[in-house]
Coordinates of C-alpha atoms in Angstrom, one line a residue:
Chain A
D169 CA 14.1 60.7 -26.3
G170 CA 11.9 59.5 -23.6
G171 CA 9.3 56.8 -23.4
I172 CA 9.3 52.9 -22.0
T173 CA 11.5 49.2 -22.6
Q174 CA 10.5 46.4 -21.6
S175 CA 12.4 43.3 -21.2
P176 CA 13.4 40.9 -22.3
K177 CA 11.1 41.0 -26.0
Y178 CA 11.0 36.9 -25.1
L179 CA 10.6 35.1 -22.2
F180 CA 10.7 31.1 -21.8
R181 CA 8.9 30.1 -18.7
K182 CA 9.8 26.5 -17.9
E183 CA 7.1 24.3 -15.0
G184 CA 7.2 25.3 -11.3
Q185 CA 9.8 28.3 -11.7
N186 CA 9.2 32.5 -12.0
V187 CA 10.1 34.5 -14.0
T188 CA 10.2 38.4 -13.7
L189 CA 9.2 40.9 -16.8
S190 CA 11.5 44.5 -16.3
C191 CA 10.1 47.4 -17.0
E192 CA 11.8 51.0 -16.7
Q193 CA 10.2 54.6 -17.8
N194 CA 12.7 58.1 -17.8
L195 CA 9.0 60.0 -18.3
N196 CA 9.5 61.2 -14.8
H197 CA 5.8 59.6 -14.6
D198 CA 4.2 59.1 -11.6
A199 CA 2.1 56.4 -12.3
M200 CA 2.6 53.0 -14.0
Y201 CA 0.3 50.4 -15.1
W202 CA 1.1 46.2 -15.6
Y203 CA -0.7 44.9 -18.4
R204 CA -2.5 41.2 -20.1
Q205 CA -2.5 41.4 -23.7
D206 CA -4.7 38.2 -24.6
P207 CA -6.3 36.8 -28.3
G208 CA -9.7 38.5 -28.6
Q209 CA -10.0 39.9 -24.9
G210 CA -8.2 43.4 -25.4
L211 CA -6.1 45.0 -22.6
R212 CA -6.6 43.7 -18.6
L213 CA -4.9 45.7 -15.4
I214 CA -3.0 43.0 -13.7
Y215 CA -0.9 45.8 -11.0
Y216 CA -0.7 49.6 -10.9
S217 CA 1.0 52.0 -9.6
Q218 CA 0.3 55.5 -8.1
I219 CA 3.4 56.5 -6.9
V220 CA 6.2 54.7 -5.2
N221 CA 6.6 52.3 -2.7
D222 CA 2.3 51.7 -3.7
F223 CA 0.6 49.3 -5.1
Q224 CA -3.2 47.8 -6.0
K225 CA -4.3 45.0 -7.9
G226 CA -6.0 45.5 -10.6
D227 CA -8.5 42.8 -12.1
I228 CA -6.0 39.8 -12.7
A229 CA -3.6 40.0 -9.9
E230 CA -3.7 36.6 -8.6
G231 CA -1.0 35.1 -9.8
Y232 CA 1.0 37.8 -10.2
S233 CA 4.0 39.8 -8.1
V234 CA 5.2 43.4 -8.2
S235 CA 7.1 45.9 -6.3
R236 CA 7.9 49.9 -6.5
E237 CA 11.7 51.1 -5.2
K238 CA 11.6 54.0 -7.0
K239 CA 10.0 56.0 -9.7
E240 CA 11.5 54.8 -12.6
S241 CA 11.1 51.5 -12.2
F242 CA 7.7 48.4 -12.2
P243 CA 9.2 44.8 -12.0
L244 CA 6.2 42.4 -12.5
T245 CA 6.6 38.5 -11.6
V246 CA 5.1 35.9 -13.0
T247 CA 4.9 32.6 -10.4
S248 CA 4.4 29.5 -10.4
A249 CA 0.9 30.4 -9.1
Q250 CA -0.2 31.6 -13.0
K251 CA -1.7 28.5 -14.8
N252 CA -1.7 30.0 -17.6
P253 CA 0.9 32.3 -18.1
T254 CA 1.4 32.6 -21.7
A255 CA 0.3 35.8 -23.7
F256 CA 1.8 39.8 -24.3
Y257 CA 2.7 41.9 -20.9
L258 CA 2.3 45.0 -21.3
C259 CA 3.8 48.3 -19.2
A260 CA 2.5 51.7 -19.0
S261 CA 2.8 54.5 -17.7
G262 CA 1.4 58.2 -16.9
Q263 CA 1.0 61.6 -15.3
D264 CA -1.5 60.5 -13.7
S265 CA -4.8 58.6 -13.0
N266 CA -6.4 60.8 -16.0
Q267 CA -4.0 61.5 -18.3
P268 CA -2.9 58.9 -21.6
Q269 CA -1.0 56.5 -20.8
H270 CA 2.6 55.6 -23.1
F271 CA 2.8 51.8 -23.6
G272 CA 6.5 50.0 -23.7
D273 CA 6.5 46.7 -26.8
G274 CA 6.0 44.2 -24.4
T275 CA 7.2 41.1 -23.5
R276 CA 5.7 37.5 -25.2
L277 CA 5.7 34.7 -22.2
S278 CA 5.8 31.1 -23.2
I279 CA 5.5 27.7 -21.4
L280 CA 8.3 25.3 -22.9
Chain B
Q129 CA -22.0 43.5 -20.3
K130 CA -18.9 44.7 -21.1
E131 CA -17.9 48.3 -19.3
V132 CA -17.0 49.2 -23.3
E133 CA -18.0 47.3 -26.3
Q134 CA -15.2 47.9 -30.0
D135 CA -15.5 45.2 -33.3
P136 CA -13.6 43.1 -33.1
G137 CA -13.3 43.1 -37.6
P138 CA -11.9 42.2 -39.1
L139 CA -12.5 44.6 -41.3
S140 CA -11.1 45.6 -44.8
V141 CA -10.8 48.7 -47.2
P142 CA -9.7 49.8 -49.1
E143 CA -6.5 52.1 -50.0
G144 CA -8.4 56.2 -50.6
A145 CA -11.5 55.0 -48.0
I146 CA -12.7 56.8 -44.9
V147 CA -12.8 54.3 -42.2
S148 CA -15.0 54.1 -39.8
L149 CA -13.9 52.4 -36.0
N150 CA -16.4 52.7 -32.8
C151 CA -16.6 52.4 -29.7
T152 CA -19.8 52.4 -27.3
Y153 CA -19.6 52.2 -23.1
S154 CA -22.6 52.0 -20.3
N155 CA -20.1 53.5 -17.5
S156 CA -21.8 57.7 -17.4
A157 CA -18.2 57.9 -15.0
F158 CA -16.2 57.9 -18.3
Q159 CA -14.0 61.6 -18.7
Y160 CA -11.6 61.7 -21.1
F161 CA -11.3 58.9 -24.4
M162 CA -8.6 58.2 -26.3
W163 CA -7.7 56.1 -30.1
Y164 CA -5.0 53.3 -29.9
R165 CA -3.1 51.9 -32.7
Q166 CA -1.2 49.2 -32.3
Y167 CA 0.7 46.8 -34.9
S168 CA 1.3 44.1 -34.7
R169 CA 3.7 42.8 -32.0
K170 CA 4.4 45.9 -31.0
G171 CA 2.5 48.1 -27.4
P172 CA -0.2 50.9 -28.9
E173 CA 0.8 54.0 -29.1
L174 CA -1.9 57.0 -28.6
L175 CA -3.4 58.5 -31.7
M176 CA -6.3 61.1 -30.3
Y177 CA -7.1 62.5 -26.9
T178 CA -10.4 64.0 -26.2
Y179 CA -12.0 65.3 -23.2
S180 CA -15.3 66.6 -24.5
S181 CA -18.3 65.5 -27.1
G182 CA -17.1 66.6 -30.4
N183 CA -14.7 66.3 -33.2
K184 CA -10.5 66.5 -32.4
E185 CA -9.0 66.5 -36.5
D186 CA -5.7 65.9 -36.0
G187 CA -4.7 65.4 -39.5
R188 CA -5.7 62.0 -41.3
F189 CA -8.1 61.3 -38.5
T190 CA -10.5 62.6 -36.2
A191 CA -12.0 61.7 -33.3
Q192 CA -15.8 62.0 -32.6
V193 CA -17.5 61.9 -29.1
D194 CA -21.1 61.7 -28.7
K195 CA -21.6 61.4 -24.4
S196 CA -25.2 61.4 -24.9
S197 CA -25.8 58.5 -27.3
K198 CA -22.3 56.4 -25.3
Y199 CA -20.3 56.3 -28.4
I200 CA -17.4 57.1 -30.1
S201 CA -15.7 57.2 -32.9
L202 CA -12.7 57.4 -34.9
F203 CA -12.3 57.7 -38.4
I204 CA -9.2 58.0 -40.9
R205 CA -9.2 59.9 -44.2
D206 CA -7.7 58.3 -47.1
S207 CA -6.4 55.5 -46.1
Q208 CA -3.2 53.7 -46.5
P209 CA -1.8 50.8 -46.2
S210 CA 0.3 51.7 -43.4
D211 CA -2.5 52.7 -41.4
S212 CA -3.7 48.9 -41.0
A213 CA -3.2 47.2 -36.9
T214 CA -5.1 47.0 -34.1
Y215 CA -7.0 50.5 -32.6
L216 CA -7.9 50.0 -29.2
C217 CA -10.6 52.6 -28.4
A218 CA -9.4 53.5 -23.8
M219 CA -11.7 55.3 -21.2
G220 CA -11.1 56.7 -18.0
G221 CA -13.0 58.5 -16.2
S222 CA -12.7 58.9 -11.5
A223 CA -10.9 55.7 -11.4
R224 CA -8.5 55.4 -10.9
Q225 CA -7.4 52.9 -14.9
L226 CA -8.5 53.3 -18.5
T227 CA -11.1 50.4 -19.2
F228 CA -9.9 49.5 -22.6
G229 CA -11.9 48.1 -25.6
S230 CA -11.0 45.0 -27.5
G231 CA -9.7 46.8 -30.4
T232 CA -10.8 46.3 -34.0
Q233 CA -8.0 44.3 -36.3
L234 CA -7.8 47.4 -40.0
T235 CA -6.6 45.6 -43.4
V236 CA -6.1 48.5 -45.9
L237 CA -5.8 47.0 -49.4
P238 CA -3.2 49.1 -51.6

């Protein structure tokens, strides 16, 4: 079954800790995206990658980092510099920037 | 002003009603339009994708685009309780990313 897998489903972060959210796709899509979703604010783009070993900042990249070493994988690290990390994080992929994006089922990050 | 405006609702309708969900936009560069459905604690799933003005129908769902008025709509006929979800519009153009509306929360009452 083709799709996007995000893990873990729930994640808790302690003060000063970096945490990494996993995103894997087997759709053979070139482009991958990370969004943050807060109530009433829709989806805000954190980072995106059009191709392996290349990525660009989105609208709210501060306090986050990504890597794209493999086509299938686009992990997101929420660093201690992100002061308000509690949110629902969604990963998406698309054939290219002009095609619809397909989403995983998200990771809910909370602060301990 | 946001590039994409979407009424957040919440919207409650009785089962069997016709539902109309709408988004307006200000960026003339938007050329293609999508509607996503998102159930609670799940990722959005693509419902409709269109890149031209006019109507596109898929089962009980009809997407309508009016580029001259910068207005898109999603109609749901014979609405069911299982249609209860948040509906997100999304738009793309020359930029390498989509712009999403904030979502409309819909409840269909049995």
